[in-house]
């Protein structure tokens, strides 16, 4: 279970085959423990399973300690790394951009975390920032990428603080800068933030995960800022939950 | 109540306050110090008692920010806030403060502190390896010697200085021995317990006796009173953790981890070397040892990295955590060196930047959690 800031995500994993049996998500809410239990019950029912078929449950995400259905909590850093490694065994680094934070995780060849850096102090470089921009420019989040691709001269965004950026956006619009150029500029500014956080850029594969990985323009912006190709994870919203499930399976289901 | 005589230091501040009041009433001077570069020996040899004034209390900071910029390190702001609030009885009792030009924030804060307190500032040269720096530092200590002699009407003879050096060496030896108990595969103390084994006033006889008692009792400390030997072994480095800011150690040790070594100024750094009491010129011997202290205000400060490497081996550290107070530029810049060193040793590394307010405890705990998960995964 990944109790994130915006959504709760659950992955069911077969302990023996390590295959992902089912995944599901719901919006985060006040009683996240009950929401998580309901979602789990729903997923189990859809698969014709019951609570007795669960060997172990690991929770991750910012609400990991609040989920009563979990046996144990593991940090989202370890879980994202484990989940991405499961889906992409040749991964060297993971970029995770979620609603409230962003991380750059360096992995060893065995899939273990070697080093990580993280931003969760302010909205700069997170999904929240993109949301504010999309709202302000009246563009659906999903089509930010399309707009960014049409930019001819990405605007330079100096303020990465949500509060100040809003007024900066208004200023840019007023001076006639196109929405396309503003969006491309914002993506670039976020990507540069992540690149600065990354430190050394690994030679191997960099996998992009988290909710923001679904925003098409961000992958290109990251690849440009890192000067390194970036692959979007095959199930970017689920890697944390899948990682948690793998850890639960490892500890309770015998060998790999 | 704590076992092994550890309870003595649970009331360290109270003991120091009682002693300081006695000294003050008897006319024995109390001298405030603010950094580990201050040679306590000269103060002791002047018949005075050196007391550490470094602030660790977040509540002192708002007052300080009325005069100092908010962006400087909390240690500087808290120390200064104590003065503005007249809230540190040791500071109020002190007949003199001795400080030195270390980092810019401290140096400029001292100008303000000097408005309320008599102050002598030593000019600390910052190129440790330069022979001229050594000569300059010896001169600075000679000047301090004269200032103390004239102000307190005493003669700081070489003999008195040698006695003070022997006394400080004894305290260093005792504190070092306690710290070194943590090399064990079953450390007898938590890092938090070890951090408490120090005193604001140097060389108080009761404290020295307590260090000795504890050192004698620790080997027999039962396993159930010790931290679990399965805990992750942490080497802590970076800025000092003054009294009042201990929450950092609690956070570090909340998730099955033991801080086996504290390399900083509230840990082993200032007690590592001893001064040669039998040297021809004890003042020169004193100057040489103090100028060695590997603080980030020095350039280059390669001795710190050399010692860190040694400590990582000796204490069998499994990871390195670097603490940076917000606004501490010199340690923050050196953090990149520590990261490189940790990588050379194959040790996971984490830099924590914070201040005295507890509101980012959750984000620190998350990072530490991930660090310790990495260490445990590598054990398997
Ligand atoms: S860290 Fe540096 S400036 Fe701070 S007390 Fe130690 S020696 Fe002095
Ligand atoms: S922690 Fe850094 S900024 Fe603060 S007093 Fe020490 S050296 Fe100066």
Coordinates of C-alpha atoms in Angstrom, one line a residue, chain A residues 4-255:
Chain A
X4 CA 0.6 9.1 -0.8
X5 CA -0.4 12.7 -0.4
X6 CA -3.0 12.6 -3.2
X7 CA -4.0 9.0 -3.6
X8 CA -3.9 5.6 -2.0
X9 CA -2.5 2.9 -4.2
X10 CA -2.5 -0.8 -3.6
X11 CA -0.7 -3.6 -5.4
X12 CA -1.5 -7.3 -4.9
X13 CA 1.5 -9.5 -5.6
X14 CA 1.7 -13.2 -5.9
X15 CA 4.2 -14.3 -3.2
X16 CA 5.3 -17.3 -5.2
X17 CA 5.5 -16.0 -8.8
X18 CA 6.2 -12.3 -7.9
X19 CA 3.6 -11.4 -10.5
X20 CA 1.5 -8.3 -9.9
X21 CA -2.1 -9.7 -9.6
X22 CA -4.0 -6.5 -9.4
X23 CA -3.5 -2.8 -8.7
X24 CA -6.0 -0.1 -7.7
X25 CA -6.1 3.4 -6.3
X26 CA -8.5 5.9 -4.7
X27 CA -8.3 9.5 -3.7
X28 CA -6.7 10.3 -0.4
X29 CA -9.0 11.5 2.4
X30 CA -9.3 12.3 6.1
X31 CA -9.6 8.7 7.3
X32 CA -6.9 7.2 5.2
X33 CA -6.7 4.0 7.2
X34 CA -10.4 3.2 6.4
X35 CA -10.0 4.2 2.8
X36 CA -7.0 1.9 2.4
X37 CA -9.0 -1.0 4.0
X38 CA -12.0 -0.4 1.7
X39 CA -9.7 -0.3 -1.4
X40 CA -8.0 -3.5 -0.3
X41 CA -11.3 -5.3 0.3
X42 CA -12.5 -4.2 -3.2
X43 CA -9.4 -5.4 -4.9
X44 CA -9.5 -8.7 -3.1
X45 CA -13.2 -9.2 -4.0
X46 CA -12.5 -8.4 -7.7
X47 CA -9.9 -11.2 -7.7
X48 CA -12.2 -13.6 -5.8
X49 CA -9.8 -13.5 -2.8
X50 CA -10.3 -12.8 0.8
X51 CA -8.2 -11.4 3.7
X52 CA -7.0 -14.9 4.5
X53 CA -5.0 -15.0 1.2
X54 CA -2.8 -12.1 2.3
X55 CA 0.6 -13.3 3.6
X56 CA 1.8 -9.8 4.6
X57 CA 1.2 -6.1 4.0
X58 CA 3.7 -3.3 3.9
X59 CA 2.7 0.3 3.8
X60 CA 4.7 3.2 2.4
X61 CA 4.1 6.9 1.5
X62 CA 3.7 9.8 3.9
X63 CA 0.7 8.0 5.6
X64 CA 2.6 4.7 6.0
X65 CA 2.4 4.8 9.8
X66 CA -1.3 5.6 9.8
X67 CA -2.5 2.5 7.8
X68 CA -3.9 0.0 10.3
X69 CA -4.1 -2.8 7.7
X70 CA -0.3 -2.9 7.2
X71 CA 2.1 -5.1 9.2
X72 CA 5.0 -2.8 8.8
X73 CA 6.0 0.6 7.3
X74 CA 8.9 1.1 4.8
X75 CA 9.9 4.5 3.5
X76 CA 8.9 5.5 0.0
X77 CA 12.5 5.8 -1.0
X78 CA 13.2 2.1 -0.5
X79 CA 9.8 1.1 -2.0
X80 CA 10.1 3.2 -5.2
X81 CA 13.6 1.8 -5.8
X82 CA 12.4 -1.7 -5.2
X83 CA 9.3 -1.3 -7.4
X84 CA 11.2 0.3 -10.3
X85 CA 13.9 -2.4 -10.1
X86 CA 11.2 -5.0 -10.3
X87 CA 9.8 -3.5 -13.5
X88 CA 13.2 -2.3 -15.0
X89 CA 16.0 -4.6 -13.8
X90 CA 18.6 -2.4 -15.6
X91 CA 17.7 0.8 -13.7
X92 CA 20.6 2.9 -12.3
X93 CA 18.6 5.8 -10.9
X94 CA 15.0 6.7 -10.2
X95 CA 13.4 10.1 -10.4
X96 CA 10.1 10.2 -8.5
X97 CA 8.0 13.3 -8.7
X98 CA 4.8 13.2 -6.6
X99 CA 2.2 15.7 -5.5
X100 CA 4.2 17.0 -2.5
X101 CA 7.8 16.0 -3.0
X102 CA 10.5 14.9 -5.5
X103 CA 13.4 12.4 -5.1
X104 CA 16.4 11.4 -7.0
X105 CA 17.5 7.8 -6.0
X106 CA 20.8 6.2 -7.1
X107 CA 20.6 2.4 -7.2
X108 CA 23.4 -0.2 -7.1
X109 CA 23.4 -3.1 -9.7
X110 CA 21.6 -5.2 -7.1
X111 CA 18.7 -2.8 -7.0
X112 CA 19.6 -1.5 -3.5
X113 CA 19.5 2.2 -2.8
X114 CA 23.0 3.7 -2.8
X115 CA 22.2 7.3 -2.3
X116 CA 19.2 9.7 -2.5
X117 CA 18.3 13.3 -2.3
X118 CA 14.9 14.7 -1.7
X119 CA 12.9 17.9 -1.8
X120 CA 9.8 18.1 0.4
X121 CA 10.3 21.6 1.8
X122 CA 8.5 23.6 -0.8
X123 CA 6.3 22.9 -3.8
X124 CA 9.1 23.8 -6.3
X125 CA 9.9 20.7 -8.3
X126 CA 6.7 18.8 -7.4
X127 CA 3.3 18.0 -8.9
X128 CA 1.7 20.8 -6.9
X129 CA 3.7 23.4 -8.8
X130 CA 2.6 22.0 -12.1
X131 CA -1.0 22.0 -10.9
X132 CA -0.9 25.6 -10.0
X133 CA 0.6 26.5 -13.4
X134 CA -2.0 24.4 -15.3
X135 CA -4.8 26.1 -13.3
X136 CA -3.5 29.5 -13.8
X137 CA -3.1 29.0 -17.6
X138 CA -6.4 27.2 -17.9
X139 CA -4.8 24.1 -19.5
X140 CA -5.7 20.6 -18.4
X141 CA -2.6 18.9 -16.7
X142 CA -2.8 16.0 -19.1
X143 CA -2.1 18.3 -22.1
X144 CA 0.7 20.3 -20.6
X145 CA 3.1 18.1 -22.6
X146 CA 1.4 18.9 -25.9
X147 CA 1.6 22.6 -25.2
X148 CA 5.3 22.4 -24.2
X149 CA 6.2 20.7 -27.4
X150 CA 4.8 23.6 -29.4
X151 CA 7.0 26.1 -27.6
X152 CA 9.5 28.0 -29.8
X153 CA 11.3 30.0 -27.0
X154 CA 10.7 28.6 -23.5
X155 CA 10.3 31.4 -21.0
X156 CA 12.8 31.7 -18.2
X157 CA 11.1 31.2 -14.9
X158 CA 13.1 32.7 -12.1
X159 CA 10.8 32.1 -9.1
X160 CA 10.2 28.5 -8.2
X161 CA 8.1 29.3 -5.2
X162 CA 4.4 28.6 -5.9
X163 CA 3.3 31.8 -4.4
X164 CA 5.7 34.0 -6.3
X165 CA 5.5 32.0 -9.5
X166 CA 1.8 32.8 -9.8
X167 CA 2.4 36.5 -10.0
X168 CA 5.3 35.8 -12.3
X169 CA 3.0 33.9 -14.7
X170 CA 0.6 36.7 -14.7
X171 CA 3.4 39.1 -15.6
X172 CA 4.6 36.8 -18.4
X173 CA 1.1 36.5 -19.8
X174 CA 0.7 40.3 -19.6
X175 CA 3.9 40.8 -21.5
X176 CA 2.6 38.6 -24.3
X177 CA 4.5 35.4 -23.7
X178 CA 2.6 32.5 -25.2
X179 CA 1.2 29.8 -22.9
X180 CA 3.3 27.3 -24.8
X181 CA 6.5 29.1 -24.0
X182 CA 5.5 29.5 -20.3
X183 CA 4.6 25.8 -19.9
X184 CA 7.9 24.7 -21.5
X185 CA 9.7 27.2 -19.3
X186 CA 8.1 25.8 -16.2
X187 CA 8.9 22.2 -17.1
X188 CA 12.5 23.2 -17.8
X189 CA 12.8 25.0 -14.5
X190 CA 11.4 22.0 -12.6
X191 CA 13.8 19.7 -14.5
X192 CA 16.8 21.9 -13.7
X193 CA 15.8 21.7 -10.0
X194 CA 15.8 17.9 -10.1
X195 CA 19.1 17.8 -12.0
X196 CA 20.7 20.0 -9.4
X197 CA 19.4 17.7 -6.7
X198 CA 20.7 14.6 -8.5
X199 CA 24.4 15.4 -8.1
X200 CA 26.4 12.9 -10.1
X201 CA 24.4 11.6 -13.1
X202 CA 24.7 7.8 -13.5
X203 CA 25.7 6.3 -16.8
X204 CA 22.9 3.7 -16.8
X205 CA 19.2 3.8 -17.2
X206 CA 17.2 6.6 -15.5
X207 CA 13.6 5.8 -14.8
X208 CA 11.0 8.4 -14.1
X209 CA 8.1 7.6 -11.8
X210 CA 5.3 9.2 -9.7
X211 CA 2.2 11.0 -10.8
X212 CA 4.1 13.7 -12.7
X213 CA 5.7 11.1 -14.9
X214 CA 2.4 11.0 -16.7
X215 CA 2.8 14.7 -17.8
X216 CA 4.4 14.2 -21.2
X217 CA 6.5 17.3 -21.4
X218 CA 8.3 16.6 -18.1
X219 CA 10.2 13.5 -19.4
X220 CA 11.7 15.5 -22.3
X221 CA 12.6 18.4 -20.0
X222 CA 14.3 16.1 -17.6
X223 CA 16.3 14.4 -20.4
X224 CA 17.4 17.8 -21.5
X225 CA 18.4 19.0 -18.1
X226 CA 20.2 15.8 -17.2
X227 CA 21.7 15.4 -20.7
X228 CA 20.7 11.8 -20.4
X229 CA 17.8 9.8 -21.7
X230 CA 14.9 9.3 -19.3
X231 CA 12.5 6.3 -19.4
X232 CA 9.0 6.6 -17.9
X233 CA 8.3 3.7 -15.6
X234 CA 5.8 1.2 -17.0
X235 CA 3.3 1.9 -14.2
X236 CA 4.5 5.2 -12.8
X237 CA 1.8 5.7 -10.2
X238 CA 2.1 2.2 -8.8
X239 CA 5.9 1.7 -8.3
X240 CA 5.7 2.6 -4.6
X241 CA 2.9 0.1 -3.9
X242 CA 4.6 -2.6 -6.1
X243 CA 7.8 -2.1 -4.2
X244 CA 6.1 -2.4 -0.9
X245 CA 4.4 -5.6 -2.0
X246 CA 7.7 -7.0 -3.1
X247 CA 9.3 -6.2 0.3
X248 CA 6.3 -7.9 2.0
X249 CA 6.7 -10.9 -0.3
X250 CA 10.4 -11.2 0.3
X251 CA 10.0 -11.2 4.0
X252 CA 7.1 -13.6 4.2
X253 CA 7.1 -15.7 1.1
X254 CA 10.4 -17.4 1.0
X255 CA 12.9 -17.0 -1.8

